[in-house]
Short mmCIF file of C-alpha atoms and ligand atoms in Angstrom, two decimals:
data_model
loop_
_atom_site.label_atom_id
_atom_site.label_comp_id
_atom_site.label_asym_id
_atom_site.label_seq_id
_atom_site.Cartn_x
_atom_site.Cartn_y
_atom_site.Cartn_z
CA MET A 67 -136.40 -25.14 -27.03
CA SER A 68 -134.23 -27.27 -29.33
CA ASN A 69 -133.34 -30.83 -28.37
CA THR A 70 -129.53 -30.24 -28.53
CA LYS A 71 -127.62 -30.28 -25.26
CA THR A 72 -127.52 -27.02 -23.33
CA MET A 73 -124.31 -25.08 -23.73
CA THR A 74 -122.79 -24.20 -20.35
CA THR A 75 -119.97 -22.23 -18.79
CA ALA A 76 -116.99 -24.22 -17.49
CA ALA A 77 -118.77 -24.24 -14.13
CA GLY A 78 -121.79 -25.89 -15.74
CA ALA A 79 -124.25 -22.99 -15.73
CA PRO A 80 -126.48 -22.70 -18.82
CA VAL A 81 -125.37 -20.08 -21.37
CA PRO A 82 -128.34 -18.03 -22.56
CA GLU A 83 -126.45 -16.06 -25.25
CA ASN A 84 -123.29 -16.96 -27.21
CA GLN A 85 -123.57 -14.51 -30.13
CA HIS A 86 -123.50 -11.03 -28.60
CA SER A 87 -121.53 -9.55 -25.69
CA LEU A 88 -123.19 -7.77 -22.80
CA SER A 89 -122.80 -4.03 -23.32
CA ALA A 90 -123.95 -0.84 -21.64
CA GLY A 91 -126.34 0.40 -24.29
CA LEU A 92 -126.41 -0.41 -28.00
CA ARG A 93 -123.09 1.31 -28.74
CA GLY A 94 -121.74 1.18 -25.25
CA PRO A 95 -118.65 -0.42 -23.68
CA LEU A 96 -118.75 -4.00 -22.40
CA LEU A 97 -119.61 -4.98 -18.86
CA LEU A 98 -117.08 -6.87 -16.74
CA GLN A 99 -119.90 -8.98 -15.39
CA ASP A 100 -120.18 -10.78 -18.77
CA VAL A 101 -118.56 -13.85 -17.18
CA HIS A 102 -119.13 -15.95 -20.30
CA LEU A 103 -117.19 -13.48 -22.47
CA ILE A 104 -114.40 -13.14 -19.90
CA GLU A 105 -114.13 -16.93 -19.54
CA LYS A 106 -113.95 -17.37 -23.33
CA LEU A 107 -111.20 -14.76 -23.73
CA ALA A 108 -109.20 -15.99 -20.74
CA HIS A 109 -109.39 -19.65 -21.72
CA PHE A 110 -108.47 -18.90 -25.30
CA ALA A 111 -105.38 -16.98 -24.18
CA ARG A 112 -104.26 -20.09 -22.29
CA GLU A 113 -104.93 -22.72 -24.99
CA ARG A 114 -101.28 -23.26 -25.80
CA ILE A 115 -98.98 -25.19 -23.53
CA PRO A 116 -95.22 -25.02 -24.04
CA GLU A 117 -94.42 -26.99 -27.17
CA ARG A 118 -91.73 -29.61 -26.96
CA VAL A 119 -88.29 -28.04 -27.62
CA VAL A 120 -87.61 -31.03 -29.87
CA HIS A 121 -90.22 -33.33 -31.51
CA ALA A 122 -92.81 -30.51 -31.39
CA LYS A 123 -94.73 -31.54 -34.53
CA GLY A 124 -96.29 -34.96 -34.18
CA SER A 125 -99.09 -37.35 -35.05
CA GLY A 126 -100.27 -40.36 -33.10
CA ALA A 127 -102.47 -43.43 -33.12
CA TYR A 128 -103.47 -46.34 -30.93
CA GLY A 129 -102.78 -49.97 -31.73
CA THR A 130 -101.58 -53.30 -30.48
CA LEU A 131 -98.42 -55.31 -30.05
CA THR A 132 -98.93 -59.04 -30.56
CA ILE A 133 -96.16 -61.41 -29.51
CA THR A 134 -95.70 -64.24 -32.01
CA ASN A 135 -92.37 -65.68 -30.86
CA ASP A 136 -91.20 -66.97 -27.49
CA ILE A 137 -88.35 -64.83 -26.14
CA SER A 138 -88.86 -65.84 -22.50
CA LYS A 139 -85.27 -67.11 -22.33
CA TYR A 140 -84.23 -63.45 -22.56
CA SER A 141 -87.00 -61.63 -20.72
CA LYS A 142 -89.60 -62.42 -18.09
CA ALA A 143 -91.63 -59.34 -19.04
CA ASP A 144 -95.32 -60.11 -19.19
CA VAL A 145 -95.59 -58.03 -22.36
CA PHE A 146 -93.31 -60.53 -24.18
CA LYS A 147 -95.26 -63.71 -23.33
CA LYS A 148 -96.08 -65.51 -26.57
CA GLY A 149 -99.65 -64.75 -27.65
CA THR A 150 -99.93 -61.62 -25.48
CA GLN A 151 -101.62 -58.64 -27.05
CA THR A 152 -100.87 -55.25 -25.51
CA GLU A 153 -102.54 -51.96 -26.32
CA LEU A 154 -100.26 -49.07 -27.21
CA PHE A 155 -100.11 -45.47 -28.32
CA LEU A 156 -97.50 -44.37 -30.85
CA ARG A 157 -96.50 -40.76 -31.52
CA PHE A 158 -94.51 -39.98 -34.65
CA SER A 159 -92.81 -36.64 -35.03
CA THR A 160 -90.22 -34.56 -36.76
CA VAL A 161 -87.45 -33.28 -34.51
CA ALA A 162 -86.14 -29.81 -35.25
CA GLY A 163 -89.20 -27.96 -36.55
CA GLU A 164 -91.73 -26.11 -34.45
CA LYS A 165 -95.30 -27.29 -33.94
CA GLY A 166 -96.46 -25.69 -37.19
CA SER A 167 -93.55 -26.92 -39.30
CA ALA A 168 -93.76 -29.18 -42.33
CA ASP A 169 -93.92 -32.96 -41.95
CA THR A 170 -91.64 -33.60 -44.91
CA GLU A 171 -88.53 -31.72 -43.73
CA ARG A 172 -85.25 -33.62 -43.90
CA ASP A 173 -85.03 -34.64 -40.26
CA PRO A 174 -85.03 -37.82 -38.17
CA ARG A 175 -88.55 -38.96 -37.27
CA GLY A 176 -89.55 -39.65 -33.67
CA PHE A 177 -91.06 -43.07 -33.04
CA ALA A 178 -92.30 -43.01 -29.42
CA ILE A 179 -94.41 -45.91 -28.18
CA LYS A 180 -96.28 -46.31 -24.92
CA PHE A 181 -97.22 -49.94 -24.22
CA TYR A 182 -99.99 -50.18 -21.61
CA THR A 183 -98.77 -53.48 -20.13
CA LYS A 184 -100.30 -55.40 -17.23
CA GLN A 185 -97.22 -54.46 -15.18
CA GLY A 186 -97.34 -50.73 -15.89
CA ASN A 187 -96.42 -48.55 -18.84
CA TRP A 188 -93.40 -49.43 -20.92
CA ASP A 189 -92.29 -46.51 -23.11
CA LEU A 190 -89.87 -47.06 -25.94
CA VAL A 191 -88.93 -43.59 -27.12
CA GLY A 192 -87.09 -44.15 -30.37
CA ASN A 193 -86.49 -42.71 -33.81
CA ASN A 194 -86.58 -43.95 -37.39
CA THR A 195 -82.80 -44.24 -37.19
CA PRO A 196 -80.79 -46.80 -35.22
CA VAL A 197 -78.20 -44.22 -34.09
CA PHE A 198 -78.02 -40.59 -32.97
CA PHE A 199 -75.84 -37.51 -33.56
CA GLU A 200 -74.44 -37.54 -30.02
CA ARG A 201 -73.26 -40.03 -27.45
CA ASP A 202 -72.72 -37.62 -24.54
CA PRO A 203 -75.76 -35.74 -23.22
CA LEU A 204 -73.55 -32.82 -22.21
CA LYS A 205 -73.52 -31.91 -25.92
CA PHE A 206 -77.25 -32.32 -26.56
CA SER A 207 -78.38 -28.71 -26.09
CA ASP A 208 -75.37 -27.39 -28.06
CA PHE A 209 -76.18 -29.72 -30.93
CA ILE A 210 -79.87 -28.81 -30.98
CA HIS A 211 -79.11 -25.06 -30.73
CA SER A 212 -76.83 -25.35 -33.77
CA GLN A 213 -79.64 -26.95 -35.81
CA LYS A 214 -82.31 -24.51 -34.72
CA ARG A 215 -82.66 -20.78 -35.17
CA ASP A 216 -79.85 -18.23 -35.17
CA PRO A 217 -80.18 -16.24 -31.92
CA ARG A 218 -79.64 -12.95 -33.77
CA THR A 219 -81.83 -13.32 -36.84
CA GLY A 220 -84.32 -15.98 -35.81
CA TYR A 221 -83.53 -17.85 -39.05
CA LYS A 222 -82.06 -21.30 -39.55
CA ASN A 223 -78.50 -21.03 -40.74
CA ALA A 224 -76.51 -23.82 -42.40
CA THR A 225 -73.20 -22.29 -41.31
CA ARG A 226 -74.06 -22.89 -37.65
CA MET A 227 -74.98 -26.51 -38.39
CA TRP A 228 -71.78 -27.33 -40.20
CA ASP A 229 -69.69 -25.25 -37.81
CA TYR A 230 -70.94 -27.44 -34.97
CA TRP A 231 -70.49 -30.66 -36.93
CA GLN A 232 -66.85 -29.91 -37.82
CA PHE A 233 -66.16 -30.52 -34.11
CA ALA A 234 -68.49 -33.52 -33.82
CA PRO A 235 -67.37 -36.42 -36.03
CA GLU A 236 -69.50 -38.74 -33.88
CA ALA A 237 -72.49 -37.32 -35.80
CA LEU A 238 -71.28 -38.66 -39.18
CA HIS A 239 -73.17 -41.93 -38.99
CA GLN A 240 -76.50 -40.21 -38.30
CA ILE A 241 -75.71 -37.44 -40.81
CA THR A 242 -75.23 -40.13 -43.46
CA ILE A 243 -78.67 -41.59 -42.73
CA LEU A 244 -80.23 -38.12 -42.52
CA PHE A 245 -78.97 -37.03 -45.95
CA SER A 246 -79.67 -40.41 -47.56
CA ASP A 247 -83.07 -41.17 -49.09
CA ARG A 248 -84.30 -42.22 -45.64
CA GLY A 249 -83.94 -38.62 -44.42
CA THR A 250 -87.23 -37.80 -46.17
CA PRO A 251 -89.52 -40.78 -45.55
CA ASP A 252 -92.85 -40.89 -47.40
CA GLY A 253 -94.99 -40.22 -44.34
CA TYR A 254 -94.82 -42.33 -41.21
CA ARG A 255 -96.07 -45.68 -42.48
CA PHE A 256 -93.21 -46.54 -44.81
CA MET A 257 -90.27 -46.25 -42.43
CA ASN A 258 -88.65 -48.40 -39.79
CA GLY A 259 -88.49 -47.55 -36.11
CA TYR A 260 -85.62 -48.27 -33.74
CA GLY A 261 -85.35 -48.17 -29.95
CA SER A 262 -81.85 -46.85 -30.82
CA HIS A 263 -80.44 -47.11 -27.28
CA THR A 264 -79.18 -50.33 -25.84
CA TYR A 265 -81.56 -51.55 -23.14
CA SER A 266 -81.44 -54.72 -21.06
CA LEU A 267 -83.70 -57.73 -20.78
CA ILE A 268 -83.84 -59.84 -17.64
CA ASN A 269 -85.15 -63.39 -17.60
CA SER A 270 -86.77 -65.40 -14.81
CA LYS A 271 -83.32 -66.68 -13.74
CA ASN A 272 -82.33 -63.05 -13.24
CA GLU A 273 -79.85 -63.18 -16.14
CA ARG A 274 -79.25 -59.94 -18.02
CA PHE A 275 -78.98 -59.53 -21.80
CA TRP A 276 -78.34 -56.33 -23.73
CA VAL A 277 -80.98 -55.60 -26.35
CA LYS A 278 -81.70 -53.35 -29.32
CA PHE A 279 -85.29 -53.00 -30.56
CA HIS A 280 -86.19 -52.82 -34.27
CA PHE A 281 -89.56 -52.14 -35.90
CA LYS A 282 -89.44 -53.04 -39.59
CA THR A 283 -92.22 -51.55 -41.65
CA LEU A 284 -94.42 -54.18 -43.31
CA GLN A 285 -95.55 -51.55 -45.81
CA GLY A 286 -92.00 -51.53 -47.26
CA ILE A 287 -89.59 -48.61 -47.16
CA LYS A 288 -90.77 -45.65 -49.25
CA ASN A 289 -89.04 -42.29 -49.36
CA LEU A 290 -89.76 -38.95 -50.98
CA SER A 291 -87.28 -37.43 -53.39
CA ALA A 292 -85.63 -34.32 -51.98
CA GLN A 293 -87.57 -32.26 -54.52
CA LYS A 294 -90.95 -33.83 -53.71
CA ALA A 295 -90.33 -33.41 -49.96
CA GLN A 296 -89.60 -29.73 -50.55
CA GLU A 297 -92.71 -29.26 -52.69
CA LEU A 298 -94.92 -30.95 -50.10
CA ALA A 299 -93.46 -28.77 -47.34
CA GLY A 300 -95.16 -25.90 -49.14
CA SER A 301 -98.27 -27.50 -50.56
CA ASP A 302 -99.20 -29.96 -47.79
CA PRO A 303 -97.21 -29.36 -44.59
CA ASP A 304 -99.35 -31.91 -42.70
CA TYR A 305 -98.70 -34.62 -45.29
CA ALA A 306 -97.44 -37.38 -42.96
CA GLY A 307 -100.05 -36.89 -40.26
CA ARG A 308 -102.86 -36.84 -42.81
CA ASP A 309 -101.53 -39.95 -44.56
CA LEU A 310 -101.45 -41.85 -41.25
CA PHE A 311 -104.88 -40.64 -40.14
CA GLU A 312 -106.56 -41.40 -43.46
CA ALA A 313 -105.00 -44.85 -43.75
CA ILE A 314 -106.34 -45.77 -40.31
CA GLU A 315 -109.77 -44.29 -41.08
CA ARG A 316 -110.05 -46.47 -44.19
CA LYS A 317 -108.88 -49.48 -42.11
CA ASP A 318 -105.60 -49.82 -44.00
CA PHE A 319 -103.83 -50.46 -40.71
CA PRO A 320 -100.03 -49.96 -40.82
CA ARG A 321 -97.96 -52.75 -39.31
CA TRP A 322 -94.38 -53.28 -38.26
CA ALA A 323 -92.48 -56.52 -37.56
CA VAL A 324 -90.98 -56.22 -34.08
CA LYS A 325 -87.50 -57.68 -33.72
CA VAL A 326 -84.63 -57.61 -31.26
CA GLN A 327 -80.88 -58.01 -31.33
CA ILE A 328 -79.64 -59.76 -28.21
CA MET A 329 -76.13 -59.53 -26.75
CA PRO A 330 -75.13 -61.71 -23.78
CA GLU A 331 -74.18 -59.48 -20.83
CA THR A 332 -70.45 -60.23 -20.85
CA ASP A 333 -70.05 -59.69 -24.63
CA ALA A 334 -70.24 -55.99 -23.89
CA ASN A 335 -66.70 -56.13 -22.50
CA THR A 336 -65.22 -57.54 -25.70
CA TYR A 337 -67.44 -56.43 -28.63
CA LYS A 338 -65.57 -54.46 -31.29
CA VAL A 339 -67.51 -51.26 -30.55
CA ASN A 340 -68.82 -49.91 -27.27
CA PRO A 341 -72.37 -51.33 -27.34
CA PHE A 342 -73.55 -48.41 -25.18
CA ASP A 343 -72.42 -45.79 -27.71
CA LEU A 344 -75.55 -44.36 -29.34
CA THR A 345 -73.65 -43.43 -32.50
CA LYS A 346 -72.98 -47.12 -33.27
CA ILE A 347 -75.09 -50.04 -34.46
CA TRP A 348 -74.50 -53.70 -33.71
CA SER A 349 -73.92 -55.43 -37.02
CA HIS A 350 -76.69 -57.86 -37.94
CA LYS A 351 -73.96 -60.33 -38.84
CA ASP A 352 -72.77 -60.30 -35.21
CA TYR A 353 -76.21 -60.11 -33.57
CA PRO A 354 -78.93 -61.25 -35.99
CA LEU A 355 -82.46 -59.95 -35.70
CA ILE A 356 -84.80 -62.20 -33.69
CA ASP A 357 -88.55 -62.10 -34.34
CA VAL A 358 -90.72 -60.94 -31.46
CA GLY A 359 -94.10 -60.01 -32.88
CA VAL A 360 -96.17 -57.57 -34.86
CA MET A 361 -97.23 -54.02 -34.06
CA GLU A 362 -100.34 -52.58 -35.71
CA LEU A 363 -101.87 -49.11 -35.55
CA ASN A 364 -105.64 -49.36 -35.82
CA ARG A 365 -107.39 -46.47 -34.03
CA ASN A 366 -107.14 -42.73 -34.46
CA PRO A 367 -107.34 -40.39 -31.46
CA GLU A 368 -110.62 -38.57 -30.95
CA ASN A 369 -108.92 -35.33 -29.97
CA TYR A 370 -105.48 -34.18 -31.09
CA PHE A 371 -104.64 -32.01 -28.09
CA ALA A 372 -105.87 -34.43 -25.42
CA GLU A 373 -104.22 -37.48 -26.87
CA VAL A 374 -101.32 -36.49 -29.16
CA GLU A 375 -100.16 -33.20 -27.67
CA GLN A 376 -100.61 -34.40 -24.08
CA ALA A 377 -99.01 -37.79 -24.72
CA ALA A 378 -95.92 -37.86 -22.54
CA PHE A 379 -93.21 -40.48 -22.92
CA SER A 380 -90.16 -41.41 -20.89
CA PRO A 381 -87.51 -44.04 -21.57
CA GLY A 382 -87.50 -44.31 -17.78
CA ASN A 383 -90.82 -46.15 -17.98
CA VAL A 384 -89.75 -49.79 -18.01
CA VAL A 385 -91.43 -52.86 -16.54
CA PRO A 386 -90.04 -55.97 -14.80
CA GLY A 387 -87.95 -57.92 -17.34
CA ILE A 388 -86.88 -54.77 -19.24
CA GLY A 389 -84.16 -52.48 -17.90
CA PHE A 390 -81.65 -49.76 -18.75
CA SER A 391 -78.03 -49.86 -19.85
CA PRO A 392 -74.99 -47.68 -19.19
CA ASP A 393 -75.66 -45.76 -22.47
CA LYS A 394 -74.93 -42.16 -21.36
CA MET A 395 -77.60 -40.68 -23.64
CA LEU A 396 -80.20 -43.08 -22.26
CA GLN A 397 -79.19 -42.21 -18.71
CA ALA A 398 -79.77 -38.51 -19.44
CA ARG A 399 -83.08 -39.10 -21.21
CA ILE A 400 -84.34 -41.09 -18.21
CA PHE A 401 -84.05 -37.80 -16.30
CA SER A 402 -84.81 -35.33 -19.05
CA TYR A 403 -88.05 -36.67 -20.49
CA PRO A 404 -90.16 -36.70 -17.31
CA ASP A 405 -88.52 -33.39 -16.37
CA ALA A 406 -89.75 -31.88 -19.65
CA GLN A 407 -93.24 -33.33 -19.15
CA ARG A 408 -93.53 -31.98 -15.60
CA TYR A 409 -92.70 -28.55 -17.00
CA ARG A 410 -94.93 -28.91 -20.08
CA LEU A 411 -97.97 -30.64 -18.56
CA GLY A 412 -97.56 -30.42 -14.79
CA VAL A 413 -96.55 -32.83 -12.08
CA ASN A 414 -99.65 -35.03 -12.44
CA TYR A 415 -99.22 -35.61 -16.18
CA GLN A 416 -99.09 -39.39 -15.72
CA PHE A 417 -102.77 -39.37 -14.71
CA LEU A 418 -103.95 -37.82 -17.99
CA PRO A 419 -106.03 -40.43 -19.83
CA VAL A 420 -103.51 -41.03 -22.66
CA ASN A 421 -100.66 -41.41 -20.19
CA ARG A 422 -102.40 -43.33 -17.44
CA ALA A 423 -101.28 -46.94 -16.93
CA PHE A 424 -104.01 -49.56 -17.47
CA SER A 425 -102.67 -51.44 -14.45
CA GLU A 426 -103.27 -50.26 -10.88
CA VAL A 427 -101.09 -47.29 -9.87
CA ASN A 428 -100.23 -47.23 -6.16
CA THR A 429 -97.84 -44.43 -5.31
CA TYR A 430 -97.45 -42.24 -2.24
CA HIS A 431 -97.25 -39.09 -4.38
CA ARG A 432 -100.03 -36.71 -3.43
CA ASP A 433 -101.36 -33.29 -4.38
CA GLY A 434 -99.68 -31.03 -6.93
CA ALA A 435 -101.23 -28.82 -9.58
CA MET A 436 -104.20 -30.24 -11.49
CA ARG A 437 -104.79 -33.27 -9.28
CA PHE A 438 -107.95 -34.24 -11.10
CA ASP A 439 -108.55 -37.72 -9.68
CA THR A 440 -109.47 -38.59 -6.07
CA ASN A 441 -105.86 -38.09 -4.87
CA TYR A 442 -106.12 -41.52 -3.13
CA GLY A 443 -108.92 -40.25 -0.90
CA ARG A 444 -108.46 -41.17 2.76
CA GLN A 445 -105.57 -43.58 2.13
CA ASP A 446 -102.45 -42.67 4.14
CA ASN A 447 -99.62 -40.90 2.37
CA TYR A 448 -96.50 -42.29 4.04
CA GLU A 449 -94.74 -45.62 3.93
CA PRO A 450 -94.11 -47.84 5.84
CA ASN A 451 -97.49 -47.58 7.51
CA GLY A 452 -99.38 -49.94 9.76
CA PHE A 453 -102.64 -49.66 7.83
CA GLY A 454 -101.98 -52.08 5.00
CA GLY A 455 -100.84 -49.54 2.41
CA PRO A 456 -98.96 -50.67 -0.70
CA THR A 457 -95.43 -51.95 -0.09
CA GLN A 458 -92.28 -52.69 -2.09
CA LYS A 459 -91.81 -56.21 -3.52
CA ALA A 460 -88.18 -57.41 -3.62
CA GLU A 461 -89.04 -59.99 -6.30
CA PHE A 462 -88.97 -57.17 -8.86
CA ALA A 463 -85.36 -56.14 -8.10
CA GLU A 464 -82.88 -56.35 -10.98
CA PRO A 465 -79.63 -58.29 -10.68
CA PRO A 466 -76.73 -56.00 -9.65
CA LEU A 467 -74.77 -54.46 -12.51
CA LYS A 468 -70.99 -54.54 -12.24
CA ILE A 469 -69.39 -51.12 -12.77
CA ASP A 470 -65.66 -50.37 -12.66
CA GLY A 471 -63.22 -47.57 -13.42
CA ASP A 472 -62.52 -44.09 -12.13
CA ALA A 473 -65.09 -41.32 -11.90
CA ASP A 474 -63.81 -38.90 -14.53
CA ARG A 475 -64.79 -36.96 -17.64
CA PHE A 476 -63.66 -39.30 -20.41
CA ASN A 477 -62.98 -37.92 -23.89
CA SER A 478 -65.15 -40.18 -26.05
CA HIS A 479 -63.28 -39.14 -29.22
CA LEU A 480 -60.04 -40.70 -28.01
CA GLY A 481 -59.59 -44.18 -29.45
CA ASN A 482 -63.12 -44.12 -30.86
CA ASP A 483 -63.73 -44.81 -34.54
CA ASP A 484 -66.34 -42.31 -35.69
CA PHE A 485 -65.87 -43.10 -39.36
CA SER A 486 -66.11 -46.83 -40.15
CA GLN A 487 -69.83 -47.36 -39.59
CA ALA A 488 -70.77 -44.22 -41.55
CA GLY A 489 -68.47 -45.54 -44.29
CA ASP A 490 -70.13 -48.99 -44.10
CA LEU A 491 -73.48 -47.36 -44.71
CA TYR A 492 -72.09 -45.33 -47.62
CA ARG A 493 -70.65 -48.49 -49.19
CA LEU A 494 -73.97 -50.30 -48.71
CA LEU A 495 -75.74 -47.77 -50.96
CA ASN A 496 -75.92 -48.25 -54.73
CA THR A 497 -74.48 -45.70 -57.17
CA GLU A 498 -77.72 -43.69 -57.50
CA GLU A 499 -78.27 -43.63 -53.74
CA ARG A 500 -74.68 -42.42 -53.18
CA ASP A 501 -75.20 -39.75 -55.79
CA ARG A 502 -78.38 -38.48 -54.12
CA LEU A 503 -76.72 -38.59 -50.67
CA THR A 504 -73.72 -36.51 -51.73
CA THR A 505 -75.94 -34.10 -53.71
CA ASN A 506 -78.14 -33.58 -50.65
CA LEU A 507 -75.07 -32.93 -48.53
CA ALA A 508 -73.53 -30.54 -51.05
CA ASN A 509 -76.83 -28.63 -51.30
CA ALA A 510 -77.00 -28.38 -47.51
CA MET A 511 -73.51 -26.83 -47.47
CA LYS A 512 -74.40 -24.03 -49.90
CA GLY A 513 -73.23 -20.65 -48.63
CA VAL A 514 -71.20 -22.13 -45.78
CA PRO A 515 -67.67 -20.63 -45.50
CA ALA A 516 -65.08 -22.76 -47.32
CA ALA A 517 -62.97 -23.38 -44.19
CA ILE A 518 -65.95 -24.94 -42.40
CA VAL A 519 -66.92 -26.98 -45.48
CA ARG A 520 -63.34 -28.21 -45.82
CA ALA A 521 -63.16 -29.32 -42.18
CA ASN A 522 -66.35 -31.33 -42.65
CA LEU A 523 -65.15 -32.80 -45.95
CA GLN A 524 -62.09 -34.19 -44.16
CA HIS A 525 -64.49 -36.16 -41.96
CA PHE A 526 -66.50 -37.55 -44.88
CA HIS A 527 -63.22 -38.46 -46.59
CA LYS A 528 -62.22 -40.50 -43.54
CA CYS A 529 -65.49 -42.46 -43.80
CA ASP A 530 -64.70 -43.27 -47.41
CA PRO A 531 -62.42 -41.28 -49.75
CA GLU A 532 -65.03 -41.43 -52.53
CA TYR A 533 -67.67 -40.07 -50.13
CA GLY A 534 -65.58 -36.98 -49.28
CA GLU A 535 -64.40 -36.40 -52.85
CA SER A 536 -67.86 -36.64 -54.30
CA ILE A 537 -69.27 -33.98 -51.94
CA ALA A 538 -66.18 -31.81 -52.51
CA ARG A 539 -66.72 -31.94 -56.27
CA LYS A 540 -70.38 -31.02 -55.97
CA VAL A 541 -69.86 -28.22 -53.49
CA GLY A 542 -66.87 -26.88 -55.47
CA VAL A 543 -64.39 -26.85 -52.60
CA SER A 544 -61.05 -28.66 -52.85
CA LEU A 545 -60.28 -31.17 -50.12
P1 NDP B 239 -76.61 -55.31 -42.85
O1 NDP B 239 -76.36 -55.37 -44.32
O2 NDP B 239 -76.96 -56.54 -42.15
O3 NDP B 239 -77.76 -54.25 -42.53
C1 NDP B 239 -77.89 -53.11 -43.29
C2 NDP B 239 -79.04 -52.31 -42.78
O4 NDP B 239 -79.01 -51.07 -43.44
C3 NDP B 239 -80.39 -52.91 -43.02
O5 NDP B 239 -81.08 -52.95 -41.80
C4 NDP B 239 -81.08 -51.92 -43.98
O6 NDP B 239 -82.40 -51.75 -43.64
C5 NDP B 239 -80.32 -50.66 -43.65
N1 NDP B 239 -80.30 -49.63 -44.66
C6 NDP B 239 -80.31 -49.73 -45.99
N2 NDP B 239 -80.28 -48.51 -46.55
C7 NDP B 239 -80.25 -47.62 -45.55
C8 NDP B 239 -80.23 -46.19 -45.48
N3 NDP B 239 -80.21 -45.44 -46.54
N4 NDP B 239 -80.21 -45.63 -44.29
C9 NDP B 239 -80.21 -46.36 -43.17
N5 NDP B 239 -80.24 -47.72 -43.17
C10 NDP B 239 -80.26 -48.32 -44.35
O7 NDP B 239 -75.30 -54.62 -42.26
P2 NDP B 239 -74.81 -54.27 -40.79
O8 NDP B 239 -75.72 -54.67 -39.72
O9 NDP B 239 -73.41 -54.76 -40.67
O10 NDP B 239 -74.76 -52.69 -40.88
C11 NDP B 239 -74.12 -52.01 -41.94
C12 NDP B 239 -74.58 -50.59 -41.93
O11 NDP B 239 -75.99 -50.59 -42.12
C13 NDP B 239 -74.34 -49.88 -40.60
O12 NDP B 239 -73.15 -49.21 -40.52
C14 NDP B 239 -75.52 -48.96 -40.48
O13 NDP B 239 -75.18 -47.69 -40.95
C15 NDP B 239 -76.60 -49.55 -41.36
N6 NDP B 239 -77.72 -50.06 -40.53
C16 NDP B 239 -77.51 -51.08 -39.65
C17 NDP B 239 -78.48 -51.45 -38.77
C18 NDP B 239 -78.22 -52.45 -37.69
O14 NDP B 239 -78.94 -52.45 -36.70
N7 NDP B 239 -77.24 -53.33 -37.85
C19 NDP B 239 -79.82 -50.83 -38.83
C20 NDP B 239 -79.96 -49.83 -39.85
C21 NDP B 239 -78.91 -49.46 -40.63
P3 NDP B 239 -83.59 -52.51 -44.44
O15 NDP B 239 -83.50 -53.92 -44.03
O16 NDP B 239 -84.78 -51.86 -43.93
O17 NDP B 239 -83.35 -52.23 -45.89
#
């Protein structure tokens, strides 16, 4: 007998034979009583869980957030106390491609962080862009459908993309980032992350501030040329994941400076743009970046499926001192993310090791598929109860948020400037960067009917006449 461990079935029984099936005679058919064979086939057929509809292809790592600056005047959150170090898990991803797609596609990159704080998990589910294509979640599935596969052919189709965008000028700001050099970052280490949404911070006096989170790469920004990104998509589709994994293995730990922009609560009523509109940034000149700390990734997962694929994030996971905002997209994601995870992983997904809070979890939820812990044993499952079960604590309540206006379906295009900030970004780029941006856009419009191209060019022209004219020239369509 060898001194390796004994191989077993899933029920723990020793496996005497793992090379040859049990058959009736040398040439004979197989026997149904070969439970080891049946278990292998059946488990294999169930190895895949539904992949995420968006952000399917990802890579992740563990690390720490270290707070170097005192921001207690804005937030009472334990995680922000100066000197605090909090463990975290970060999952990077591309958005539109399937689980087997290439890492270097032109696409926003997901930047989802789970902070295992002493007061429960805080998830900041952001991107490498400070804005998004949409500001109303009612349009989210339409937008994603237009970017994904044609229902008839199963192929991606640029006409559908630009057809959708001709009706969605709110996407221009994000489109400008996407087709700029930052649309093809050189892996995951050389790009910034952004919480993107406006959240709130609440201090110990129960005062509310609006906040935007920024993660500035300390490796410096590095992007791939459009050509290199395309080459890598063929030659090394796992380029970004491998780069991250190998850097961490050789202890070249990637780091990001963590910063916030802070807006006093009442400024929201008077700021020049709606601060809860996910297609807009807050200018740094108006709300300068404030240092918070440093984030470092320093440990690779041991098992991709258990830790990266089963990692489940929700912007609904906040902790005392951090709260939501009226941002409509955020409001929808607070519902949608846990909804997707319950479907993808099952109702008890928060108890999986990578998702489980480090702090004590005391809920009255019980049972459900795959309840693989003790299910709170003999503890009673209703509240209030007279047996000393966990109770609510009013000290964690947020200050009330003033809301006014009529309940209605408001047209967010009316009186909204969808062009200036995209134009600001265009004007911020140097001549070569503008040239690459407009070339990338013109290339992406190849084969799209002229009427659709023209409608889109009108939008780019409104951002900056030179922007629209330059694309028009390259795509060969008159404005
Ligand atoms: P600032 O000049 O203060 O900030 C410009 C920002 O643009 C910097 O954060 C810079 O990031 C970033 N940037 C540079 N090149 C690109 C690119 N190709 N794609 C995306 N971002 C880039 O100006 P404002 O704050 O007034 O903003 C002006 C414009 O800058 C905005 O309309 C917006 O498009 C863009 N921007 C603004 C951000 C914000 O939060 N205010 C954040 C990111 C972009 P870095 O420091 O890493 O070079």
